[in-house]
JSON list of C-alpha atoms in Angstrom, two decimals:
[
{"chain": "R", "resi": 18, "resn": "ILE", "atom": "CA", "xyz": [-21.14, -62.05, -14.39]},
{"chain": "R", "resi": 19, "resn": "LYS", "atom": "CA", "xyz": [-19.58, -62.62, -17.77]},
{"chain": "R", "resi": 20, "resn": "VAL", "atom": "CA", "xyz": [-17.69, -65.68, -18.44]},
{"chain": "R", "resi": 21, "resn": "ALA", "atom": "CA", "xyz": [-16.27, -66.05, -21.62]},
{"chain": "R", "resi": 22, "resn": "MET", "atom": "CA", "xyz": [-15.02, -69.66, -22.81]},
{"chain": "R", "resi": 23, "resn": "LEU", "atom": "CA", "xyz": [-12.51, -70.16, -25.50]},
{"chain": "R", "resi": 24, "resn": "ASP", "atom": "CA", "xyz": [-12.76, -73.72, -26.28]},
{"chain": "R", "resi": 25, "resn": "SER", "atom": "CA", "xyz": [-14.33, -75.85, -29.35]},
{"chain": "R", "resi": 26, "resn": "GLY", "atom": "CA", "xyz": [-17.56, -73.86, -29.59]},
{"chain": "R", "resi": 27, "resn": "ILE", "atom": "CA", "xyz": [-20.98, -75.65, -28.30]},
{"chain": "R", "resi": 28, "resn": "ASP", "atom": "CA", "xyz": [-23.86, -77.88, -29.06]},
{"chain": "R", "resi": 29, "resn": "PRO", "atom": "CA", "xyz": [-26.76, -75.46, -28.93]},
{"chain": "R", "resi": 30, "resn": "ASP", "atom": "CA", "xyz": [-29.25, -78.71, -29.62]},
{"chain": "R", "resi": 31, "resn": "HIS", "atom": "CA", "xyz": [-27.94, -80.42, -26.58]},
{"chain": "R", "resi": 32, "resn": "PRO", "atom": "CA", "xyz": [-31.26, -80.40, -24.30]},
{"chain": "R", "resi": 33, "resn": "TYR", "atom": "CA", "xyz": [-29.68, -78.82, -21.00]},
{"chain": "R", "resi": 34, "resn": "ILE", "atom": "CA", "xyz": [-27.69, -76.20, -23.25]},
{"chain": "R", "resi": 35, "resn": "LYS", "atom": "CA", "xyz": [-30.55, -75.35, -25.28]},
{"chain": "R", "resi": 36, "resn": "LYS", "atom": "CA", "xyz": [-32.66, -74.37, -21.77]},
{"chain": "R", "resi": 37, "resn": "MET", "atom": "CA", "xyz": [-29.96, -72.81, -20.21]},
{"chain": "R", "resi": 38, "resn": "TRP", "atom": "CA", "xyz": [-27.95, -70.64, -22.99]},
{"chain": "R", "resi": 39, "resn": "THR", "atom": "CA", "xyz": [-29.41, -68.96, -25.66]},
{"chain": "R", "resi": 40, "resn": "GLN", "atom": "CA", "xyz": [-27.94, -66.69, -28.01]},
{"chain": "R", "resi": 41, "resn": "GLU", "atom": "CA", "xyz": [-30.95, -64.39, -27.66]},
{"chain": "R", "resi": 42, "resn": "ARG", "atom": "CA", "xyz": [-30.20, -64.14, -24.09]},
{"chain": "R", "resi": 43, "resn": "ASP", "atom": "CA", "xyz": [-26.74, -63.70, -23.50]},
{"chain": "R", "resi": 44, "resn": "GLY", "atom": "CA", "xyz": [-26.89, -61.28, -26.78]},
{"chain": "R", "resi": 45, "resn": "GLY", "atom": "CA", "xyz": [-24.24, -62.26, -29.71]},
{"chain": "R", "resi": 46, "resn": "SER", "atom": "CA", "xyz": [-22.35, -64.69, -27.34]},
{"chain": "R", "resi": 47, "resn": "TYR", "atom": "CA", "xyz": [-21.62, -67.05, -29.87]},
{"chain": "R", "resi": 48, "resn": "ARG", "atom": "CA", "xyz": [-18.25, -66.44, -31.99]},
{"chain": "R", "resi": 49, "resn": "ASP", "atom": "CA", "xyz": [-16.41, -68.60, -34.45]},
{"chain": "R", "resi": 50, "resn": "PHE", "atom": "CA", "xyz": [-12.72, -67.75, -34.97]},
{"chain": "R", "resi": 51, "resn": "VAL", "atom": "CA", "xyz": [-11.86, -70.71, -36.40]},
{"chain": "R", "resi": 52, "resn": "GLY", "atom": "CA", "xyz": [-14.00, -69.53, -39.74]},
{"chain": "R", "resi": 53, "resn": "VAL", "atom": "CA", "xyz": [-15.57, -72.94, -39.99]},
{"chain": "R", "resi": 54, "resn": "ASP", "atom": "CA", "xyz": [-19.08, -72.80, -39.37]},
{"chain": "R", "resi": 55, "resn": "PRO", "atom": "CA", "xyz": [-20.64, -69.33, -37.83]},
{"chain": "R", "resi": 56, "resn": "THR", "atom": "CA", "xyz": [-23.68, -70.51, -36.34]},
{"chain": "R", "resi": 57, "resn": "PRO", "atom": "CA", "xyz": [-22.81, -72.73, -33.07]},
{"chain": "R", "resi": 58, "resn": "CYS", "atom": "CA", "xyz": [-21.53, -75.92, -33.13]},
{"chain": "R", "resi": 59, "resn": "ASP", "atom": "CA", "xyz": [-18.92, -78.16, -31.60]},
{"chain": "R", "resi": 60, "resn": "ARG", "atom": "CA", "xyz": [-17.04, -80.75, -33.66]},
{"chain": "R", "resi": 61, "resn": "ASP", "atom": "CA", "xyz": [-14.96, -82.11, -30.90]},
{"chain": "R", "resi": 62, "resn": "GLY", "atom": "CA", "xyz": [-17.17, -81.96, -27.27]},
{"chain": "R", "resi": 63, "resn": "HIS", "atom": "CA", "xyz": [-14.97, -80.55, -24.92]},
{"chain": "R", "resi": 64, "resn": "GLY", "atom": "CA", "xyz": [-16.53, -77.07, -25.36]},
{"chain": "R", "resi": 65, "resn": "THR", "atom": "CA", "xyz": [-20.34, -78.46, -24.63]},
{"chain": "R", "resi": 66, "resn": "HIS", "atom": "CA", "xyz": [-18.75, -80.64, -21.64]},
{"chain": "R", "resi": 67, "resn": "CYS", "atom": "CA", "xyz": [-17.02, -77.58, -20.12]},
{"chain": "R", "resi": 68, "resn": "ALA", "atom": "CA", "xyz": [-20.15, -75.20, -20.85]},
{"chain": "R", "resi": 69, "resn": "GLY", "atom": "CA", "xyz": [-22.42, -77.75, -19.23]},
{"chain": "R", "resi": 70, "resn": "ILE", "atom": "CA", "xyz": [-20.57, -77.78, -16.15]},
{"chain": "R", "resi": 71, "resn": "ILE", "atom": "CA", "xyz": [-20.47, -73.59, -15.83]},
{"chain": "R", "resi": 72, "resn": "LEU", "atom": "CA", "xyz": [-23.81, -73.81, -16.72]},
{"chain": "R", "resi": 73, "resn": "GLN", "atom": "CA", "xyz": [-24.67, -76.46, -14.18]},
{"chain": "R", "resi": 74, "resn": "HIS", "atom": "CA", "xyz": [-22.69, -74.61, -11.16]},
{"chain": "R", "resi": 75, "resn": "ALA", "atom": "CA", "xyz": [-23.51, -71.02, -12.10]},
{"chain": "R", "resi": 76, "resn": "PRO", "atom": "CA", "xyz": [-26.57, -70.49, -13.85]},
{"chain": "R", "resi": 77, "resn": "GLU", "atom": "CA", "xyz": [-27.10, -67.14, -13.85]},
{"chain": "R", "resi": 78, "resn": "VAL", "atom": "CA", "xyz": [-23.96, -66.37, -15.52]},
{"chain": "R", "resi": 79, "resn": "SER", "atom": "CA", "xyz": [-24.08, -65.04, -18.95]},
{"chain": "R", "resi": 80, "resn": "LEU", "atom": "CA", "xyz": [-21.99, -67.73, -20.86]},
{"chain": "R", "resi": 81, "resn": "TYR", "atom": "CA", "xyz": [-19.81, -66.31, -24.12]},
{"chain": "R", "resi": 82, "resn": "ILE", "atom": "CA", "xyz": [-18.47, -68.93, -26.38]},
{"chain": "R", "resi": 83, "resn": "GLY", "atom": "CA", "xyz": [-15.55, -68.19, -28.31]},
{"chain": "R", "resi": 84, "resn": "ARG", "atom": "CA", "xyz": [-14.63, -71.19, -30.58]},
{"chain": "R", "resi": 85, "resn": "VAL", "atom": "CA", "xyz": [-10.98, -71.63, -31.02]},
{"chain": "R", "resi": 86, "resn": "VAL", "atom": "CA", "xyz": [-10.34, -74.89, -31.91]},
{"chain": "R", "resi": 87, "resn": "ASP", "atom": "CA", "xyz": [-12.34, -77.42, -34.25]},
{"chain": "R", "resi": 88, "resn": "THR", "atom": "CA", "xyz": [-11.06, -80.46, -32.06]},
{"chain": "R", "resi": 89, "resn": "GLN", "atom": "CA", "xyz": [-8.47, -81.24, -30.16]},
{"chain": "R", "resi": 90, "resn": "LYS", "atom": "CA", "xyz": [-6.06, -82.81, -32.62]},
{"chain": "R", "resi": 91, "resn": "SER", "atom": "CA", "xyz": [-6.76, -79.68, -34.80]},
{"chain": "R", "resi": 92, "resn": "CYS", "atom": "CA", "xyz": [-5.40, -77.80, -31.44]},
{"chain": "R", "resi": 93, "resn": "LEU", "atom": "CA", "xyz": [-2.51, -79.92, -31.27]},
{"chain": "R", "resi": 94, "resn": "LYS", "atom": "CA", "xyz": [-1.64, -79.25, -34.60]},
{"chain": "R", "resi": 95, "resn": "ASP", "atom": "CA", "xyz": [-2.57, -75.73, -34.97]},
{"chain": "R", "resi": 96, "resn": "ARG", "atom": "CA", "xyz": [0.43, -73.20, -35.04]},
{"chain": "R", "resi": 97, "resn": "SER", "atom": "CA", "xyz": [-1.34, -69.93, -35.41]},
{"chain": "R", "resi": 98, "resn": "LEU", "atom": "CA", "xyz": [-2.25, -67.97, -32.59]},
{"chain": "R", "resi": 99, "resn": "HIS", "atom": "CA", "xyz": [-4.19, -65.38, -34.58]},
{"chain": "R", "resi": 100, "resn": "HIS", "atom": "CA", "xyz": [-7.62, -66.74, -34.44]},
{"chain": "R", "resi": 101, "resn": "LYS", "atom": "CA", "xyz": [-7.08, -67.32, -30.09]},
{"chain": "R", "resi": 102, "resn": "ALA", "atom": "CA", "xyz": [-5.65, -63.93, -29.78]},
{"chain": "R", "resi": 103, "resn": "LYS", "atom": "CA", "xyz": [-8.75, -62.47, -31.59]},
{"chain": "R", "resi": 104, "resn": "ALA", "atom": "CA", "xyz": [-11.00, -64.38, -29.36]},
{"chain": "R", "resi": 105, "resn": "LEU", "atom": "CA", "xyz": [-8.96, -63.16, -26.17]},
{"chain": "R", "resi": 106, "resn": "GLU", "atom": "CA", "xyz": [-9.22, -59.79, -27.82]},
{"chain": "R", "resi": 107, "resn": "TRP", "atom": "CA", "xyz": [-13.37, -60.66, -28.58]},
{"chain": "R", "resi": 108, "resn": "ALA", "atom": "CA", "xyz": [-13.53, -61.61, -24.77]},
{"chain": "R", "resi": 109, "resn": "LEU", "atom": "CA", "xyz": [-11.64, -58.62, -23.14]},
{"chain": "R", "resi": 110, "resn": "GLN", "atom": "CA", "xyz": [-12.77, -55.63, -25.46]},
{"chain": "R", "resi": 111, "resn": "GLU", "atom": "CA", "xyz": [-16.77, -56.77, -26.66]},
{"chain": "R", "resi": 112, "resn": "VAL", "atom": "CA", "xyz": [-17.55, -59.06, -23.96]},
{"chain": "R", "resi": 113, "resn": "LYS", "atom": "CA", "xyz": [-15.44, -57.22, -21.16]},
{"chain": "R", "resi": 114, "resn": "ALA", "atom": "CA", "xyz": [-15.60, -60.45, -19.11]},
{"chain": "R", "resi": 115, "resn": "ASP", "atom": "CA", "xyz": [-15.03, -60.87, -16.12]},
{"chain": "R", "resi": 116, "resn": "ILE", "atom": "CA", "xyz": [-14.01, -64.38, -16.35]},
{"chain": "R", "resi": 117, "resn": "VAL", "atom": "CA", "xyz": [-12.05, -65.95, -19.09]},
{"chain": "R", "resi": 118, "resn": "SER", "atom": "CA", "xyz": [-11.85, -69.49, -19.51]},
{"chain": "R", "resi": 119, "resn": "MET", "atom": "CA", "xyz": [-9.10, -70.74, -21.88]},
{"chain": "R", "resi": 120, "resn": "SER", "atom": "CA", "xyz": [-9.17, -74.23, -22.46]},
{"chain": "R", "resi": 121, "resn": "PHE", "atom": "CA", "xyz": [-6.18, -74.28, -25.38]},
{"chain": "R", "resi": 122, "resn": "GLY", "atom": "CA", "xyz": [-2.51, -74.64, -24.61]},
{"chain": "R", "resi": 123, "resn": "LEU", "atom": "CA", "xyz": [0.45, -73.97, -26.05]},
{"chain": "R", "resi": 124, "resn": "PRO", "atom": "CA", "xyz": [4.07, -75.05, -26.05]},
{"chain": "R", "resi": 125, "resn": "TRP", "atom": "CA", "xyz": [5.11, -71.86, -26.49]},
{"chain": "R", "resi": 126, "resn": "GLU", "atom": "CA", "xyz": [4.64, -68.59, -25.01]},
{"chain": "R", "resi": 127, "resn": "ALA", "atom": "CA", "xyz": [2.57, -66.40, -27.22]},
{"chain": "R", "resi": 128, "resn": "PRO", "atom": "CA", "xyz": [3.72, -62.13, -26.52]},
{"chain": "R", "resi": 129, "resn": "GLY", "atom": "CA", "xyz": [0.66, -60.89, -27.96]},
{"chain": "R", "resi": 130, "resn": "ILE", "atom": "CA", "xyz": [-1.47, -62.71, -25.71]},
{"chain": "R", "resi": 131, "resn": "SER", "atom": "CA", "xyz": [0.06, -62.18, -22.33]},
{"chain": "R", "resi": 132, "resn": "ASN", "atom": "CA", "xyz": [0.17, -58.77, -23.18]},
{"chain": "R", "resi": 133, "resn": "LEU", "atom": "CA", "xyz": [-3.52, -58.91, -23.38]},
{"chain": "R", "resi": 134, "resn": "ILE", "atom": "CA", "xyz": [-3.30, -60.76, -20.39]},
{"chain": "R", "resi": 135, "resn": "LEU", "atom": "CA", "xyz": [-1.27, -58.01, -18.32]},
{"chain": "R", "resi": 136, "resn": "LYS", "atom": "CA", "xyz": [-3.25, -55.69, -19.60]},
{"chain": "R", "resi": 137, "resn": "ASN", "atom": "CA", "xyz": [-6.82, -56.89, -17.59]},
{"chain": "R", "resi": 138, "resn": "LEU", "atom": "CA", "xyz": [-5.71, -58.81, -15.02]},
{"chain": "R", "resi": 139, "resn": "VAL", "atom": "CA", "xyz": [-7.82, -55.49, -12.74]},
{"chain": "R", "resi": 140, "resn": "SER", "atom": "CA", "xyz": [-11.10, -56.00, -14.55]},
{"chain": "R", "resi": 141, "resn": "THR", "atom": "CA", "xyz": [-10.81, -59.71, -15.31]},
{"chain": "R", "resi": 142, "resn": "THR", "atom": "CA", "xyz": [-9.71, -63.13, -14.21]},
{"chain": "R", "resi": 143, "resn": "PHE", "atom": "CA", "xyz": [-7.71, -65.81, -16.04]},
{"chain": "R", "resi": 144, "resn": "VAL", "atom": "CA", "xyz": [-8.14, -69.52, -16.19]},
{"chain": "R", "resi": 145, "resn": "ALA", "atom": "CA", "xyz": [-6.60, -71.78, -18.46]},
{"chain": "R", "resi": 146, "resn": "ALA", "atom": "CA", "xyz": [-5.93, -75.47, -18.89]},
{"chain": "R", "resi": 147, "resn": "ALA", "atom": "CA", "xyz": [-2.85, -76.76, -17.94]},
{"chain": "R", "resi": 148, "resn": "ALA", "atom": "CA", "xyz": [-1.81, -79.18, -20.58]},
{"chain": "R", "resi": 149, "resn": "ASN", "atom": "CA", "xyz": [-3.74, -80.85, -23.52]},
{"chain": "R", "resi": 150, "resn": "SER", "atom": "CA", "xyz": [-1.10, -83.19, -24.19]},
{"chain": "R", "resi": 151, "resn": "GLY", "atom": "CA", "xyz": [0.03, -85.35, -21.47]},
{"chain": "R", "resi": 152, "resn": "SER", "atom": "CA", "xyz": [1.71, -85.13, -18.55]},
{"chain": "R", "resi": 153, "resn": "SER", "atom": "CA", "xyz": [5.26, -85.91, -20.14]},
{"chain": "R", "resi": 154, "resn": "GLU", "atom": "CA", "xyz": [4.48, -82.28, -21.01]},
{"chain": "R", "resi": 155, "resn": "PRO", "atom": "CA", "xyz": [5.70, -79.09, -19.10]},
{"chain": "R", "resi": 156, "resn": "VAL", "atom": "CA", "xyz": [2.16, -76.85, -18.24]},
{"chain": "R", "resi": 157, "resn": "ALA", "atom": "CA", "xyz": [1.06, -75.68, -21.32]},
{"chain": "R", "resi": 158, "resn": "PHE", "atom": "CA", "xyz": [1.16, -71.64, -22.35]},
{"chain": "R", "resi": 159, "resn": "PRO", "atom": "CA", "xyz": [-1.23, -69.52, -21.14]},
{"chain": "R", "resi": 160, "resn": "ALA", "atom": "CA", "xyz": [-1.44, -71.78, -18.06]},
{"chain": "R", "resi": 161, "resn": "SER", "atom": "CA", "xyz": [2.22, -71.39, -17.17]},
{"chain": "R", "resi": 162, "resn": "GLU", "atom": "CA", "xyz": [1.90, -67.49, -16.84]},
{"chain": "R", "resi": 163, "resn": "SER", "atom": "CA", "xyz": [2.00, -66.79, -13.23]},
{"chain": "R", "resi": 164, "resn": "THR", "atom": "CA", "xyz": [-0.91, -64.45, -13.57]},
{"chain": "R", "resi": 165, "resn": "VAL", "atom": "CA", "xyz": [-3.05, -67.07, -14.56]},
{"chain": "R", "resi": 166, "resn": "LEU", "atom": "CA", "xyz": [-4.85, -69.96, -12.63]},
{"chain": "R", "resi": 167, "resn": "CYS", "atom": "CA", "xyz": [-3.46, -73.16, -14.12]},
{"chain": "R", "resi": 168, "resn": "MET", "atom": "CA", "xyz": [-5.77, -75.91, -13.76]},
{"chain": "R", "resi": 169, "resn": "HIS", "atom": "CA", "xyz": [-4.75, -79.57, -13.19]},
{"chain": "R", "resi": 170, "resn": "ALA", "atom": "CA", "xyz": [-7.24, -82.64, -13.11]},
{"chain": "R", "resi": 171, "resn": "CYS", "atom": "CA", "xyz": [-7.39, -84.84, -10.67]},
{"chain": "R", "resi": 172, "resn": "GLY", "atom": "CA", "xyz": [-9.34, -88.29, -9.72]},
{"chain": "R", "resi": 173, "resn": "GLY", "atom": "CA", "xyz": [-12.10, -88.83, -7.41]},
{"chain": "R", "resi": 174, "resn": "ASN", "atom": "CA", "xyz": [-9.38, -89.94, -4.65]},
{"chain": "R", "resi": 175, "resn": "GLY", "atom": "CA", "xyz": [-7.65, -86.51, -4.96]},
{"chain": "R", "resi": 176, "resn": "LYS", "atom": "CA", "xyz": [-4.43, -88.08, -7.59]},
{"chain": "R", "resi": 177, "resn": "PRO", "atom": "CA", "xyz": [-3.69, -85.85, -9.98]},
{"chain": "R", "resi": 178, "resn": "SER", "atom": "CA", "xyz": [-4.99, -87.23, -13.42]},
{"chain": "R", "resi": 179, "resn": "LEU", "atom": "CA", "xyz": [-2.03, -89.27, -15.66]},
{"chain": "R", "resi": 180, "resn": "PHE", "atom": "CA", "xyz": [-2.93, -86.40, -18.46]},
{"chain": "R", "resi": 181, "resn": "THR", "atom": "CA", "xyz": [-2.05, -83.02, -15.90]},
{"chain": "R", "resi": 182, "resn": "PRO", "atom": "CA", "xyz": [1.46, -82.55, -15.90]},
{"chain": "R", "resi": 183, "resn": "PRO", "atom": "CA", "xyz": [3.82, -81.78, -12.99]},
{"chain": "R", "resi": 184, "resn": "VAL", "atom": "CA", "xyz": [2.91, -78.81, -10.83]},
{"chain": "R", "resi": 185, "resn": "GLN", "atom": "CA", "xyz": [5.08, -75.62, -11.13]},
{"chain": "R", "resi": 186, "resn": "SER", "atom": "CA", "xyz": [5.80, -74.00, -8.14]},
{"chain": "R", "resi": 187, "resn": "TYR", "atom": "CA", "xyz": [5.63, -70.06, -9.45]},
{"chain": "R", "resi": 188, "resn": "ASN", "atom": "CA", "xyz": [2.20, -70.71, -10.69]},
{"chain": "R", "resi": 189, "resn": "ASN", "atom": "CA", "xyz": [-1.32, -69.96, -9.53]},
{"chain": "R", "resi": 190, "resn": "ASN", "atom": "CA", "xyz": [-1.68, -74.19, -9.21]},
{"chain": "R", "resi": 191, "resn": "PHE", "atom": "CA", "xyz": [-5.55, -75.51, -8.64]},
{"chain": "R", "resi": 192, "resn": "MET", "atom": "CA", "xyz": [-6.42, -78.94, -8.94]},
{"chain": "R", "resi": 193, "resn": "VAL", "atom": "CA", "xyz": [-9.94, -79.96, -9.53]},
{"chain": "R", "resi": 194, "resn": "LEU", "atom": "CA", "xyz": [-11.70, -83.42, -10.83]},
{"chain": "R", "resi": 195, "resn": "GLY", "atom": "CA", "xyz": [-11.08, -83.84, -14.33]},
{"chain": "R", "resi": 196, "resn": "GLU", "atom": "CA", "xyz": [-12.24, -87.44, -14.97]},
{"chain": "R", "resi": 197, "resn": "ARG", "atom": "CA", "xyz": [-15.73, -88.69, -15.07]},
{"chain": "R", "resi": 198, "resn": "VAL", "atom": "CA", "xyz": [-17.10, -85.31, -14.36]},
{"chain": "R", "resi": 199, "resn": "PRO", "atom": "CA", "xyz": [-21.11, -85.63, -15.57]},
{"chain": "R", "resi": 200, "resn": "SER", "atom": "CA", "xyz": [-21.71, -83.03, -17.99]},
{"chain": "R", "resi": 201, "resn": "CYS", "atom": "CA", "xyz": [-23.31, -82.53, -21.77]},
{"chain": "R", "resi": 202, "resn": "TRP", "atom": "CA", "xyz": [-21.95, -84.15, -24.98]},
{"chain": "R", "resi": 203, "resn": "PRO", "atom": "CA", "xyz": [-23.05, -83.56, -28.19]}
]
């Protein structure tokens, strides 16, 4: 199974990541679409954290990392869709991912990204973060698309996290533990 994770990158020097993920094993499994650093890195930590969770629960998966944001702060300020769309094209056309995880969220719909998702629904499952900016905002794009599994966060008691937006009735909503989850951090 090929999983493409579009996030803040990965720290290849973290001991667990070093043990479980290598570019050689997964064959060109890292691409920087931000244009800052062609070697694997993660200045934010979120990508490494998510990669650790994926590798912990699915150690046999081939994990491909598309770095689409530098930091969470830059993600909230970035209005450019070009590198996110290019990363999704890479995940679908080069990697031929079975699953694409999109940790970014945008306050508006991007038709180019929507079209890529629609064209690949038969062969690929799409998962996206419900939001990046807190519960006062609606579900972010692409998680707002009915064709994408929208991932909300909850605490250990099963109640929605304060930073997750309200569920939208027309979405494929899922709630997973999103607080105090043990994993890797750069």
